[in-house]
CSV table of C-alpha atoms (C1' of nucleotides) in Angstrom, one decimal:
chain,number,residue,atom,x,y,z
P,16,UNK,CA,18.2,0.8,-18.4
P,17,UNK,CA,15.2,2.4,-19.4
P,18,UNK,CA,14.4,5.3,-17.1
P,19,UNK,CA,17.9,6.1,-16.1
P,20,UNK,CA,19.7,9.4,-17.2
P,21,UNK,CA,22.6,8.7,-19.4
P,22,UNK,CA,23.9,10.7,-22.1
P,23,UNK,CA,21.7,9.5,-24.6
P,24,UNK,CA,18.3,8.5,-22.7
P,25,UNK,CA,17.2,12.0,-22.8
P,26,UNK,CA,17.3,11.9,-26.6
P,27,UNK,CA,15.8,8.8,-26.8
P,28,UNK,CA,13.0,9.8,-24.8
P,29,UNK,CA,12.3,12.9,-26.9
P,30,UNK,CA,12.3,10.3,-29.9
P,31,UNK,CA,9.8,8.2,-28.1
P,32,UNK,CA,7.6,11.0,-27.3
P,33,UNK,CA,7.9,12.4,-31.1
P,34,UNK,CA,6.7,8.5,-31.9
P,35,UNK,CA,3.9,8.4,-29.3
P,36,UNK,CA,2.6,11.7,-30.8
P,37,UNK,CA,2.4,10.1,-34.1
P,38,UNK,CA,0.4,7.1,-32.8
P,39,UNK,CA,-2.0,9.4,-31.0
P,40,UNK,CA,-2.8,11.3,-34.4
P,41,UNK,CA,-2.9,8.1,-36.1
P,42,UNK,CA,-5.5,7.0,-33.7
P,43,UNK,CA,-7.3,10.3,-33.8
P,44,UNK,CA,-6.2,11.0,-30.3
P,45,UNK,CA,-5.9,14.5,-29.3
P,46,UNK,CA,-2.4,15.5,-28.0
P,47,UNK,CA,-3.2,16.7,-24.6
P,48,UNK,CA,-0.5,17.8,-22.0
P,49,UNK,CA,-2.1,15.4,-19.5
P,50,UNK,CA,-1.9,12.4,-22.1
P,51,UNK,CA,1.8,13.6,-22.7
P,52,UNK,CA,2.6,13.7,-19.0
P,53,UNK,CA,1.1,10.0,-18.2
P,54,UNK,CA,2.9,8.3,-20.9
P,55,UNK,CA,6.1,10.1,-20.0
P,56,UNK,CA,5.7,9.0,-16.7
P,57,UNK,CA,4.8,5.6,-17.8
P,58,UNK,CA,7.5,5.4,-20.1
P,59,UNK,CA,10.3,6.8,-17.7
P,60,UNK,CA,9.2,4.3,-14.9
P,61,UNK,CA,10.7,0.8,-14.8
P,62,UNK,CA,8.3,-0.3,-12.1
P,63,UNK,CA,5.0,-1.3,-13.8
P,64,UNK,CA,3.3,1.4,-11.9
P,65,UNK,CA,-0.4,1.2,-10.9
P,66,UNK,CA,-2.4,4.0,-11.9
P,67,UNK,CA,-2.1,5.6,-8.4
P,68,UNK,CA,1.6,5.7,-8.7
P,69,UNK,CA,1.4,7.5,-12.2
P,70,UNK,CA,-0.6,9.7,-10.8
P,71,UNK,CA,1.5,10.6,-7.6
P,72,UNK,CA,4.5,10.9,-10.4
P,73,UNK,CA,2.7,12.9,-12.9
P,74,UNK,CA,1.0,15.3,-10.1
P,75,UNK,CA,4.8,16.7,-9.2
P,76,UNK,CA,4.9,18.4,-12.4
P,77,UNK,CA,1.6,18.8,-13.1
P,78,UNK,CA,-0.4,19.4,-9.9
P,79,UNK,CA,-3.9,19.8,-11.3
P,80,UNK,CA,-4.3,16.4,-13.1
P,81,UNK,CA,-6.8,14.1,-11.6
P,82,UNK,CA,-6.6,10.7,-10.7
P,83,UNK,CA,-9.7,9.9,-13.1
P,84,UNK,CA,-7.6,11.3,-16.1
P,85,UNK,CA,-4.6,9.2,-15.5
P,86,UNK,CA,-6.8,6.0,-15.1
P,87,UNK,CA,-8.6,6.9,-18.3
P,88,UNK,CA,-5.5,7.7,-20.2
P,89,UNK,CA,-3.5,4.3,-19.1
P,90,UNK,CA,-6.6,2.4,-20.7
P,91,UNK,CA,-6.6,4.4,-23.7
P,92,UNK,CA,-2.8,3.8,-24.0
P,93,UNK,CA,-3.4,0.3,-23.9
P,94,UNK,CA,-6.1,0.5,-26.4
P,95,UNK,CA,-4.0,2.0,-28.7
P,96,UNK,CA,-0.8,-0.5,-28.2
P,97,UNK,CA,1.5,2.4,-26.4
P,98,UNK,CA,1.4,0.5,-23.3
P,99,UNK,CA,0.1,-3.2,-21.9
P,100,UNK,CA,-1.8,-3.9,-18.8
P,101,UNK,CA,0.6,-6.4,-16.8
P,102,UNK,CA,-0.7,-10.1,-17.3
P,103,UNK,CA,-3.5,-11.0,-14.9
P,104,UNK,CA,-3.2,-7.8,-12.9
P,105,UNK,CA,-6.7,-5.7,-12.2
P,106,UNK,CA,-9.0,-8.7,-11.2
P,107,UNK,CA,-10.4,-10.0,-8.3
P,108,UNK,CA,-8.2,-12.7,-6.6
P,109,UNK,CA,-8.6,-16.0,-8.5
P,110,UNK,CA,-8.3,-19.4,-6.3
P,111,UNK,CA,-6.8,-22.7,-7.2
P,112,UNK,CA,-6.7,-25.9,-5.5
P,113,UNK,CA,-5.0,-27.9,-8.1
P,114,UNK,CA,-1.7,-28.4,-6.5
P,115,UNK,CA,-0.3,-30.7,-9.5
P,116,UNK,CA,2.2,-28.9,-12.0
P,117,UNK,CA,-0.1,-27.0,-14.6
P,118,UNK,CA,0.0,-23.6,-16.4
P,119,UNK,CA,-2.9,-21.1,-17.1
P,120,UNK,CA,-4.5,-19.6,-20.1
P,121,UNK,CA,-6.6,-16.7,-19.6
P,122,UNK,CA,-9.3,-15.5,-21.8
P,123,UNK,CA,-9.2,-11.9,-22.0
P,124,UNK,CA,-13.0,-12.0,-22.8
P,125,UNK,CA,-14.8,-13.9,-20.5
P,126,UNK,CA,-11.7,-14.1,-18.1
P,127,UNK,CA,-12.2,-17.7,-17.7
P,128,UNK,CA,-8.7,-19.3,-16.3
P,129,UNK,CA,-8.2,-22.6,-17.9
P,130,UNK,CA,-5.6,-24.9,-17.0
P,131,UNK,CA,-3.3,-26.7,-19.3
P,132,UNK,CA,-0.1,-29.0,-19.2
P,133,UNK,CA,3.0,-28.9,-21.0
P,134,UNK,CA,5.5,-31.0,-19.4
P,135,UNK,CA,8.5,-28.7,-20.8
P,136,UNK,CA,7.2,-25.7,-19.3
P,137,UNK,CA,7.5,-27.6,-15.9
P,138,UNK,CA,11.2,-27.5,-16.0
P,139,UNK,CA,11.9,-23.9,-17.4
P,140,UNK,CA,15.3,-23.1,-16.4
P,141,UNK,CA,16.2,-19.3,-15.4
P,142,UNK,CA,20.1,-18.7,-15.9
P,143,UNK,CA,21.4,-18.1,-12.3
P,144,UNK,CA,23.2,-15.0,-13.1
P,145,UNK,CA,19.9,-13.3,-14.2
P,146,UNK,CA,18.2,-14.1,-10.8
P,147,UNK,CA,21.1,-13.6,-8.5
P,148,UNK,CA,19.9,-12.2,-5.2
P,149,UNK,CA,16.5,-13.1,-5.8
P,150,UNK,CA,14.4,-16.0,-4.5
P,151,UNK,CA,12.3,-17.8,-7.0
P,152,UNK,CA,9.3,-19.0,-5.6
P,153,UNK,CA,7.1,-19.8,-8.7
P,154,UNK,CA,7.7,-20.1,-12.4
P,155,UNK,CA,5.3,-20.4,-14.7
P,156,UNK,CA,4.1,-20.0,-18.0
P,157,UNK,CA,1.0,-17.7,-18.6
P,158,UNK,CA,-1.1,-17.4,-21.8
P,159,UNK,CA,-3.7,-14.9,-22.7
P,160,UNK,CA,-5.9,-15.1,-25.7
P,161,UNK,CA,-9.4,-16.1,-26.7
P,162,UNK,CA,-10.8,-19.5,-25.4
P,163,UNK,CA,-12.9,-21.9,-27.9
P,164,UNK,CA,-16.0,-20.3,-26.6
P,165,UNK,CA,-15.4,-16.5,-27.0
P,166,UNK,CA,-13.8,-17.2,-30.1
P,167,UNK,CA,-16.8,-18.9,-31.5
P,168,UNK,CA,-19.1,-15.9,-30.6
P,169,UNK,CA,-16.4,-13.8,-32.1
P,170,UNK,CA,-17.3,-15.3,-35.8
P,171,UNK,CA,-20.9,-14.2,-35.2
S,30,UNK,CA,-10.6,-34.3,-15.6
S,31,UNK,CA,-10.9,-32.8,-12.4
S,32,UNK,CA,-14.6,-31.5,-11.5
S,33,UNK,CA,-16.3,-34.1,-14.2
S,34,UNK,CA,-18.5,-36.9,-12.6
S,35,UNK,CA,-16.8,-40.5,-13.8
S,36,UNK,CA,-17.1,-43.3,-12.1
S,37,UNK,CA,-14.0,-42.9,-9.6
S,38,UNK,CA,-13.9,-39.1,-9.3
S,39,UNK,CA,-16.8,-39.1,-6.5
S,40,UNK,CA,-14.0,-41.2,-4.4
S,41,UNK,CA,-11.4,-39.5,-5.2
S,42,UNK,CA,-13.0,-36.3,-4.3
S,43,UNK,CA,-13.7,-38.1,-0.7
S,44,UNK,CA,-10.1,-39.2,-0.4
S,45,UNK,CA,-9.2,-35.4,-1.2
S,46,UNK,CA,-11.5,-34.3,1.4
S,47,UNK,CA,-10.2,-36.6,3.9
S,48,UNK,CA,-6.7,-35.5,3.4
S,49,UNK,CA,-7.6,-31.7,3.6
S,50,UNK,CA,-9.3,-32.7,7.0
S,51,UNK,CA,-5.9,-34.3,8.1
S,52,UNK,CA,-3.9,-31.0,6.7
S,53,UNK,CA,-6.5,-28.8,8.5
S,54,UNK,CA,-5.8,-30.9,11.9
S,55,UNK,CA,-1.9,-30.5,11.3
S,56,UNK,CA,-2.3,-26.8,11.0
S,57,UNK,CA,-4.5,-26.7,14.0
S,58,UNK,CA,-7.6,-25.6,12.0
S,59,UNK,CA,-10.9,-26.6,13.1
S,60,UNK,CA,-12.9,-28.4,10.9
S,61,UNK,CA,-16.3,-26.6,10.5
S,62,UNK,CA,-18.9,-27.2,7.7
S,63,UNK,CA,-18.1,-23.8,5.9
S,64,UNK,CA,-14.4,-24.9,5.8
S,65,UNK,CA,-15.3,-28.1,4.3
S,66,UNK,CA,-18.0,-26.5,1.9
S,67,UNK,CA,-15.6,-23.9,0.6
S,68,UNK,CA,-12.8,-26.2,-0.1
S,69,UNK,CA,-15.3,-28.7,-1.6
S,70,UNK,CA,-16.7,-26.1,-4.0
S,71,UNK,CA,-12.9,-24.9,-4.9
S,72,UNK,CA,-11.9,-28.3,-5.4
S,73,UNK,CA,-14.6,-29.3,-7.8
S,74,UNK,CA,-14.3,-26.2,-9.8
S,75,UNK,CA,-12.0,-26.1,-12.6
S,76,UNK,CA,-12.4,-22.4,-13.4
S,77,UNK,CA,-10.2,-20.6,-10.9
S,78,UNK,CA,-13.2,-18.9,-9.3
S,79,UNK,CA,-13.3,-15.7,-7.4
S,80,UNK,CA,-14.2,-15.7,-4.1
S,81,UNK,CA,-17.8,-14.6,-5.1
S,82,UNK,CA,-18.0,-17.4,-7.6
S,83,UNK,CA,-17.2,-19.7,-4.8
S,84,UNK,CA,-19.8,-17.8,-2.8
S,85,UNK,CA,-22.7,-18.8,-5.1
S,86,UNK,CA,-21.9,-22.1,-5.3
S,87,UNK,CA,-21.6,-22.8,-1.7
S,88,UNK,CA,-24.8,-21.1,-1.1
S,89,UNK,CA,-26.6,-23.4,-3.2
S,90,UNK,CA,-26.2,-26.2,-0.3
S,91,UNK,CA,-25.0,-23.9,2.4
S,92,UNK,CA,-27.3,-21.0,2.3
S,93,UNK,CA,-26.5,-19.4,5.6
S,94,UNK,CA,-22.9,-19.0,4.7
S,95,UNK,CA,-21.4,-15.7,4.2
S,96,UNK,CA,-19.1,-14.1,1.6
S,97,UNK,CA,-16.7,-13.1,4.3
S,98,UNK,CA,-16.3,-16.3,5.6
S,99,UNK,CA,-15.6,-17.4,1.8
S,100,UNK,CA,-13.0,-14.8,1.6
S,101,UNK,CA,-11.4,-15.5,4.9
S,102,UNK,CA,-11.7,-19.3,4.1
S,103,UNK,CA,-9.9,-19.1,0.9
S,104,UNK,CA,-7.3,-17.0,2.6
S,105,UNK,CA,-6.6,-19.5,4.8
S,106,UNK,CA,-6.6,-22.1,2.3
S,107,UNK,CA,-3.7,-20.5,0.4
S,108,UNK,CA,-1.9,-20.0,3.9
S,109,UNK,CA,-1.9,-23.7,4.5
S,110,UNK,CA,-1.1,-24.5,1.2
S,111,UNK,CA,-4.5,-26.2,0.1
S,112,UNK,CA,-4.8,-23.8,-2.4
S,113,UNK,CA,-3.1,-20.9,-4.5
S,114,UNK,CA,-3.8,-17.6,-5.5
S,115,UNK,CA,-3.5,-17.5,-9.5
S,116,UNK,CA,-0.5,-15.6,-10.2
S,117,UNK,CA,-1.1,-11.9,-10.5
S,118,UNK,CA,-4.8,-11.6,-9.5
S,119,UNK,CA,-5.7,-9.8,-7.0
S,120,UNK,CA,-3.8,-6.5,-7.3
S,121,UNK,CA,-4.7,-3.1,-8.8
S,122,UNK,CA,-3.9,-2.8,-12.2
S,123,UNK,CA,-0.2,-2.0,-13.4
S,124,UNK,CA,0.9,-0.6,-16.6
S,125,UNK,CA,3.9,-1.3,-18.8
S,126,UNK,CA,5.1,1.1,-21.6
S,127,UNK,CA,8.2,-1.4,-22.5
S,128,UNK,CA,6.9,-3.0,-25.7
S,129,UNK,CA,10.4,-4.7,-26.3
S,130,UNK,CA,10.2,-8.9,-25.3
S,131,UNK,CA,10.7,-9.1,-21.8
S,132,UNK,CA,9.4,-11.3,-18.8
S,133,UNK,CA,8.3,-10.1,-15.2
S,134,UNK,CA,9.4,-11.1,-11.8
S,135,UNK,CA,7.3,-10.0,-9.3
S,136,UNK,CA,8.2,-9.7,-5.4
S,137,UNK,CA,5.4,-11.5,-3.3
S,138,UNK,CA,6.5,-8.9,-0.3
S,139,UNK,CA,6.8,-5.4,-1.8
S,140,UNK,CA,4.8,-6.4,-5.2
S,141,UNK,CA,7.3,-4.6,-7.3
S,142,UNK,CA,7.5,-5.9,-10.7
S,143,UNK,CA,10.3,-6.4,-12.3
S,144,UNK,CA,11.7,-6.9,-16.0
S,145,UNK,CA,14.1,-9.5,-17.0
S,146,UNK,CA,14.8,-11.0,-20.2
S,147,UNK,CA,15.8,-14.1,-21.2
S,148,UNK,CA,16.0,-15.0,-25.3
S,149,UNK,CA,14.7,-18.6,-24.7
S,150,UNK,CA,11.6,-17.3,-23.1
S,151,UNK,CA,11.0,-15.4,-26.1
S,152,UNK,CA,10.7,-18.2,-28.1
S,153,UNK,CA,8.4,-20.9,-26.3
S,154,UNK,CA,6.4,-23.2,-28.1
S,155,UNK,CA,3.2,-24.3,-27.1
S,156,UNK,CA,2.2,-27.7,-28.7
S,157,UNK,CA,-0.6,-26.8,-31.4
S,158,UNK,CA,-2.9,-29.4,-30.5
S,159,UNK,CA,-3.1,-28.4,-27.0
S,160,UNK,CA,-4.4,-25.2,-27.8
S,161,UNK,CA,-6.7,-26.1,-30.8
S,162,UNK,CA,-9.6,-23.8,-30.7
S,163,UNK,CA,-7.8,-21.2,-28.7
S,164,UNK,CA,-6.0,-17.9,-30.0
S,165,UNK,CA,-3.3,-17.2,-27.8
S,166,UNK,CA,-2.1,-13.4,-28.1
S,167,UNK,CA,0.5,-13.2,-25.4
S,168,UNK,CA,2.6,-15.9,-23.9
S,169,UNK,CA,5.0,-15.5,-21.3
S,170,UNK,CA,6.9,-16.7,-18.6
S,171,UNK,CA,6.1,-15.0,-15.0
S,172,UNK,CA,8.1,-15.5,-11.9
S,173,UNK,CA,7.3,-15.0,-8.0
S,174,UNK,CA,9.5,-14.8,-5.0
S,175,UNK,CA,11.6,-12.2,-3.0
S,176,UNK,CA,13.2,-9.5,-4.8
S,177,UNK,CA,16.8,-8.6,-3.8
S,178,UNK,CA,15.6,-5.7,-1.6
S,179,UNK,CA,13.0,-7.7,0.3
S,180,UNK,CA,15.3,-10.7,0.5
S,181,UNK,CA,17.9,-8.5,2.7
S,182,UNK,CA,15.4,-7.2,5.1
S,183,UNK,CA,14.1,-10.5,5.9
S,184,UNK,CA,17.8,-11.6,7.0
S,185,UNK,CA,17.1,-8.5,9.4
I,174,DC,C1',-16.3,26.0,-34.1
I,175,DT,C1',-16.8,21.1,-32.5
I,176,DC,C1',-16.1,17.3,-30.5
I,177,DT,C1',-12.6,15.2,-27.2
I,178,DG,C1',-10.6,15.2,-23.1
I,179,DT,C1',-10.7,16.7,-18.2
I,180,DG,C1',-11.8,17.4,-13.3
I,181,DC,C1',-15.3,16.5,-10.2
I,182,DA,C1',-18.4,13.7,-7.6
I,183,DA,C1',-21.0,9.7,-6.9
I,184,DA,C1',-21.7,4.9,-7.8
I,185,DC,C1',-19.7,0.5,-7.7
I,186,DA,C1',-16.9,-3.6,-7.0
I,187,DC,C1',-14.0,-6.1,-4.0
I,188,DT,C1',-11.4,-6.9,0.5
I,189,DT,C1',-10.4,-6.2,5.3
I,190,DT,C1',-11.7,-5.2,10.3
I,191,DG,C1',-13.9,-4.9,14.5
I,192,DC,C1',-16.9,-7.4,17.3
I,193,DA,C1',-20.6,-10.2,19.6
I,194,DG,C1',-22.3,-14.6,19.9
I,195,DC,C1',-21.6,-19.6,18.3
I,196,DT,C1',-19.4,-24.1,18.3
I,197,DA,C1',-15.4,-27.6,17.4
I,198,DA,C1',-12.3,-29.9,20.2
G,232,DT,C1',-14.6,-24.7,28.7
G,233,DT,C1',-12.3,-21.8,25.4
G,234,DA,C1',-9.9,-20.7,21.3
G,235,DG,C1',-10.9,-20.4,16.9
G,236,DC,C1',-14.8,-19.5,13.7
G,237,DT,C1',-18.6,-17.2,11.5
G,238,DG,C1',-22.0,-13.6,10.5
G,239,DC,C1',-22.7,-8.9,10.1
G,240,DA,C1',-21.8,-4.5,9.3
G,241,DA,C1',-18.5,-0.5,8.4
G,242,DA,C1',-14.7,1.2,6.5
G,243,DG,C1',-11.2,1.2,3.0
G,244,DT,C1',-9.0,0.8,-1.5
G,245,DG,C1',-9.3,0.5,-6.5
G,246,DT,C1',-12.3,1.3,-10.5
G,247,DT,C1',-16.0,3.3,-13.3
G,248,DT,C1',-19.4,6.4,-15.1
G,249,DG,C1',-22.3,11.0,-15.8
G,250,DC,C1',-22.1,15.3,-16.2
G,251,DA,C1',-20.5,20.4,-17.5
G,252,DC,C1',-16.8,23.0,-18.8
G,253,DA,C1',-12.4,23.6,-21.5
G,254,DG,C1',-9.1,23.4,-25.1
G,255,DA,C1',-6.9,21.1,-29.2
G,256,DG,C1',-7.7,20.6,-33.9
DNA sequence: CTCTGTGCAAACACTTTGCAGCTAA
DNA sequence: TTAGCTGCAAAGTGTTTGCACAGAG
């Protein structure tokens, strides 16, 4: 389990930190204690934390860090591919009056959300043992990428 | 296509509006012009609009409506099941440093996002004709429901 | 030494809440 | 008539930006 301490996870974390330092160098980013602390906190968490949660965690060992730095660092991490923004999060609420089965494609550029429908995606099966103790209310396939319009613009 | 005008869609929209009125009555909600206008705008849109976008649309035919009413009405619509909040939207950004293939389960109560992994979900195929002209960068299965902890609380 | 990164503060965007008056039933 | 709904204004939450100083390379 990521984030749990066992005999090897300490070493593995250090390996990841080293890999992260390399990645920073490759991307031309400086290796600052704040950057390292934010990455470590994110990496050691299993909860897909918001900036606020990372901030509270990092501040335990780095009291002078600011929330802005955490915010900026997390965005930088996703810029260089060391982290992701969880699909869909971070936008204003979006509403949908289409009650029929369908799936969503979200354009990462213009943020349009486009319906599509693929019958096989209505009938996904999650192994019951995987979700033991959980109640699944909604089960959907979610795609992100560039929509037709934005793809055209990009070639320009 | 929802939202497009053809020979029958006008009638279909009116059928939907009538069904919506029934639903309001069943739920004990009053049938106000604002409520109808917001629902109609949402229903006629194919873009999964935010409250702001619905607001701008409704204001064209109902200039005195306020953004608050639109916001409240949209939430009411999802309360009675006449609309949904698009999965994941409406929260603060959430970050993830797990670069391995995995899927997300989000608890609608405590908002935790929990990783799970089901190999079959790594290999979903979208029919190419469905996504012609689009670039798919990310393809994932997204579940929502109650997590183990919140499910326990609910029984209490 | 230089230029990126950081911390602070202000601005911004979106949502929620309290309240007084309005209106559908 | 009256309970629910609306509009307004203020407060709350999360994010972004401009700037001056600090520190990594």
